[in-house]
Amino acid sequence: MDNSLVLIVEDEPAIAQILEAYLLRDGFRTVRAGDGEVALQHHAYLKPDIVLLDVRLPKLDGFGVLARLRQAGSTPVIMVTAIADDIDRLSGLRLGADDYVVKPFNPQEVVARVRAVLRRTQGERADAIKRFGAIEVDFASYTAFVSIDERRTHLSLTLSEFRILAYMIRHPTQAFARADILDACLPESDALVRTVDTHISNLRRKLDDMGQNGFFPAVRGIGYRFSDPR
Ligand code: CA
């Protein structure tokens, strides 16, 4: 049985009740929030394992809640909406949601999605630290370090820089297109592809400052990789 805690954020009580009934029947624990502000409070205090997040909500809408959750950490989020415009925004998942479902939904299908997203994200967490050379990325705490001779120095990065590093270090020699880096790492911004160049050049400079040269080489006609094959 999966006893993960699911935060259901939904302002229509009938829909919240159906979701809750199906999740409880499958062994999940649940907590409900009827607006965006209560959702953030519940998230902060109860630390749910996953959030089912309606988009159209009183006080603070689902996109606003999602942005705040992403600033706070990496709790998995499944967005729920019936509005075609929302679906367009969500379908690229550039906003940082882990999945989305469209109303009207089959509650069993939603439970299956919850299970799938939890399985995926918990698998990622098991592999929570990635090292390459002296560079170390801790995905769970959103921190990066340079470790030389047992000395571990914190690498001070912006959230965008951290995401780019964390994304690319998983596959260190793979060449990534700028557009893919943008989609994966800067989901809630309307940034242009060229913004990636700025972040990469800041990352290079910060690594250079710590004696780590030659990372994030450009790949002509494509974009960047984390490291040249050695
Ligand atoms: Ca709603």
Coordinates of C-alpha atoms and ligand atoms in Angstrom, one line a residue:
M1 CA 0.0 0.0 0.0
D2 CA 1.2 3.5 -0.8
N3 CA 0.5 5.8 2.1
S4 CA 1.9 8.9 0.4
L5 CA 0.2 12.1 1.4
V6 CA -1.6 13.8 -1.5
L7 CA -2.6 17.5 -1.2
I8 CA -5.8 18.0 -3.2
V9 CA -6.2 21.6 -4.2
E10 CA -9.7 22.1 -5.6
D11 CA -12.3 24.7 -5.0
E12 CA -15.3 22.6 -6.2
P13 CA -16.1 20.3 -3.2
A14 CA -17.8 17.7 -5.3
I15 CA -14.7 17.1 -7.4
A16 CA -12.4 17.2 -4.4
Q17 CA -14.6 14.6 -2.7
I18 CA -14.4 12.2 -5.7
L19 CA -10.6 12.5 -5.9
E20 CA -10.3 12.0 -2.2
A21 CA -12.5 8.9 -2.2
Y22 CA -10.5 7.2 -5.0
L23 CA -7.2 8.1 -3.4
L24 CA -8.2 6.9 0.1
R25 CA -9.5 3.7 -1.4
D26 CA -6.1 3.1 -2.9
G27 CA -4.4 3.6 0.4
F28 CA -3.2 7.2 0.0
R29 CA -3.5 9.8 2.7
T30 CA -5.1 13.0 1.6
V31 CA -5.5 16.6 2.7
R32 CA -7.6 19.2 0.9
A33 CA -7.3 22.9 0.2
G34 CA -10.0 25.1 -1.4
D35 CA -7.9 28.0 -2.5
G36 CA -4.3 28.8 -3.5
E37 CA -3.3 30.4 -0.2
V38 CA -4.5 27.5 1.9
A39 CA -2.7 25.2 -0.5
L40 CA 0.6 27.0 0.2
Q41 CA 0.0 26.8 3.9
H42 CA -0.8 23.1 3.9
H43 CA 2.3 22.5 1.7
A44 CA 4.6 24.3 4.1
Y45 CA 3.3 22.6 7.2
L46 CA 2.2 19.2 6.1
K47 CA 4.9 18.5 3.4
P48 CA 2.8 16.4 1.1
D49 CA 4.5 13.9 -1.2
I50 CA 2.6 15.2 -4.2
V51 CA 0.1 18.0 -5.1
L52 CA -3.0 17.6 -7.3
L53 CA -3.5 21.3 -8.3
D54 CA -6.5 22.7 -10.0
V55 CA -5.6 25.7 -12.2
R56 CA -8.7 28.0 -11.6
L57 CA -8.7 28.7 -7.9
P58 CA -9.8 31.6 -5.7
K59 CA -7.1 33.9 -4.2
L60 CA -4.1 32.6 -5.9
D61 CA -4.5 30.5 -9.1
G62 CA -2.8 27.2 -9.9
F63 CA 0.0 28.8 -11.9
G64 CA 0.8 31.1 -9.0
V65 CA 0.8 28.2 -6.6
L66 CA 3.0 26.1 -8.9
A67 CA 5.6 28.9 -9.2
R68 CA 5.8 29.2 -5.4
L69 CA 6.1 25.5 -4.9
R70 CA 8.9 25.4 -7.4
Q71 CA 10.7 28.2 -5.5
A72 CA 10.3 26.1 -2.4
G73 CA 11.6 22.8 -3.7
S74 CA 10.7 19.9 -5.9
T75 CA 7.4 18.4 -4.6
P76 CA 5.8 16.7 -7.6
V77 CA 2.8 18.5 -9.0
I78 CA 0.0 17.3 -11.3
M79 CA -2.1 20.2 -12.7
V80 CA -5.8 19.8 -13.3
T81 CA -7.9 22.0 -15.6
A82 CA -10.8 22.1 -18.0
I83 CA -9.8 25.3 -19.8
A84 CA -8.3 25.0 -23.3
D85 CA -5.9 27.9 -22.8
D86 CA -4.5 26.3 -19.6
I87 CA -4.0 23.0 -21.5
D88 CA -2.0 24.9 -24.1
R89 CA 0.2 26.4 -21.4
L90 CA 0.5 23.1 -19.6
S91 CA 1.1 20.8 -22.6
G92 CA 4.7 21.8 -23.0
L93 CA 5.1 21.3 -19.2
R94 CA 7.5 24.2 -19.4
L95 CA 5.9 25.6 -16.3
G96 CA 7.5 22.9 -14.1
A97 CA 4.5 20.7 -13.5
D98 CA 5.3 16.9 -13.5
D99 CA 2.1 16.0 -15.4
Y100 CA -1.4 17.4 -16.0
V101 CA -4.9 16.0 -16.4
V102 CA -7.9 17.4 -18.2
K103 CA -11.4 17.8 -16.7
P104 CA -13.7 15.9 -16.9
F105 CA -11.4 13.1 -15.8
N106 CA -11.7 9.5 -14.9
P107 CA -10.7 9.5 -11.2
Q108 CA -9.1 6.1 -11.6
E109 CA -6.9 7.6 -14.3
V110 CA -5.9 10.4 -11.9
V111 CA -4.9 7.9 -9.3
A112 CA -2.8 6.0 -11.9
R113 CA -1.1 9.3 -12.8
V114 CA -0.4 10.1 -9.1
R115 CA 1.2 6.7 -8.7
A116 CA 3.3 7.0 -11.9
V117 CA 4.6 10.5 -11.0
L118 CA 5.5 9.4 -7.5
R119 CA 7.3 6.3 -8.8
R120 CA 9.3 8.5 -11.3
T121 CA 10.2 11.2 -8.9
Q122 CA 11.0 8.9 -6.0
G123 CA 13.3 7.0 -8.4
E124 CA 15.1 10.3 -9.2
R125 CA 15.4 11.1 -5.5
A126 CA 17.1 7.8 -4.8
D127 CA 19.9 9.0 -7.1
A128 CA 20.0 12.3 -5.3
I129 CA 23.6 13.3 -5.7
K130 CA 25.5 13.3 -8.9
R131 CA 29.3 13.9 -9.1
F132 CA 31.4 14.7 -12.1
G133 CA 35.1 15.3 -11.4
A134 CA 35.2 17.8 -8.5
I135 CA 31.7 19.0 -9.1
E136 CA 28.8 17.7 -7.0
V137 CA 25.1 18.4 -7.4
D138 CA 22.6 17.6 -4.7
F139 CA 19.2 17.5 -6.4
A140 CA 17.2 17.2 -3.2
S141 CA 18.6 20.4 -1.6
Y142 CA 19.2 22.3 -4.8
T143 CA 22.8 22.9 -3.9
A144 CA 26.1 22.4 -5.8
F145 CA 29.6 22.0 -4.5
V146 CA 33.2 21.8 -5.7
S147 CA 35.1 19.2 -3.7
I148 CA 38.9 19.2 -3.9
D149 CA 41.0 17.2 -1.5
E150 CA 38.2 16.7 1.0
R151 CA 37.4 20.4 0.9
R152 CA 33.9 21.1 -0.1
T153 CA 33.1 24.6 -1.3
H154 CA 29.5 25.7 -1.9
L155 CA 28.9 26.9 -5.5
S156 CA 26.7 29.9 -5.3
L157 CA 24.2 29.7 -8.2
T158 CA 20.9 31.3 -9.2
L159 CA 18.0 28.9 -9.5
S160 CA 18.2 29.0 -13.3
E161 CA 21.9 28.2 -13.2
F162 CA 21.4 25.4 -10.8
R163 CA 18.7 23.9 -13.0
I164 CA 20.9 24.0 -16.0
L165 CA 23.8 22.4 -14.2
A166 CA 21.6 19.7 -12.6
Y167 CA 19.9 18.9 -16.0
M168 CA 23.1 18.7 -18.0
I169 CA 25.4 16.9 -15.5
R170 CA 23.0 13.9 -15.5
H171 CA 24.2 13.2 -19.1
P172 CA 27.6 15.0 -19.0
T173 CA 28.8 14.4 -22.5
Q174 CA 25.4 14.7 -24.3
A175 CA 25.0 17.7 -26.6
F176 CA 21.9 19.7 -25.7
A177 CA 20.1 22.1 -27.9
R178 CA 19.5 25.6 -26.5
A179 CA 15.7 25.1 -26.9
D180 CA 15.8 21.9 -24.9
I181 CA 17.8 23.5 -22.1
L182 CA 15.4 26.3 -22.0
D183 CA 12.3 24.0 -21.9
A184 CA 13.8 21.9 -19.1
C185 CA 15.4 24.6 -17.0
L186 CA 13.5 27.8 -17.3
P187 CA 10.0 26.6 -17.4
E188 CA 8.1 29.5 -16.0
S189 CA 9.8 32.3 -17.9
D190 CA 9.2 33.7 -21.3
A191 CA 12.9 33.7 -21.8
L192 CA 14.5 33.6 -25.2
V193 CA 16.8 30.9 -26.4
R194 CA 19.7 33.3 -26.2
T195 CA 19.1 33.6 -22.4
V196 CA 20.6 30.2 -22.2
D197 CA 23.9 31.6 -23.4
T198 CA 23.9 34.1 -20.6
H199 CA 23.3 31.5 -17.9
I200 CA 25.9 29.2 -19.4
S201 CA 28.5 32.0 -19.5
N202 CA 27.8 32.8 -15.8
L203 CA 28.1 29.1 -14.9
R204 CA 31.5 28.9 -16.7
R205 CA 32.7 32.0 -14.9
K206 CA 31.7 30.7 -11.5
L207 CA 33.3 27.4 -12.1
D208 CA 36.4 29.1 -13.5
D209 CA 36.6 31.1 -10.3
M210 CA 36.8 27.8 -8.4
G211 CA 39.5 26.4 -10.7
Q212 CA 37.1 24.3 -12.7
N213 CA 37.9 25.2 -16.3
G214 CA 36.5 23.9 -19.6
F215 CA 33.0 23.0 -18.6
F216 CA 29.9 23.8 -20.8
P217 CA 31.8 23.8 -24.1
A218 CA 29.7 25.0 -27.1
V219 CA 28.7 22.3 -29.5
R220 CA 28.6 24.0 -32.9
G221 CA 25.2 24.1 -34.6
I222 CA 23.5 22.5 -31.6
G223 CA 24.1 24.2 -28.2
Y224 CA 26.2 23.0 -25.3
R225 CA 27.3 19.9 -23.4
F226 CA 28.4 19.8 -19.8
S227 CA 31.8 18.3 -20.6
D228 CA 33.8 17.1 -23.6
P229 CA 34.2 13.4 -23.7
R230 CA 37.5 12.5 -22.1
Ligands
CA1 CA -11.5 25.4 -10.1

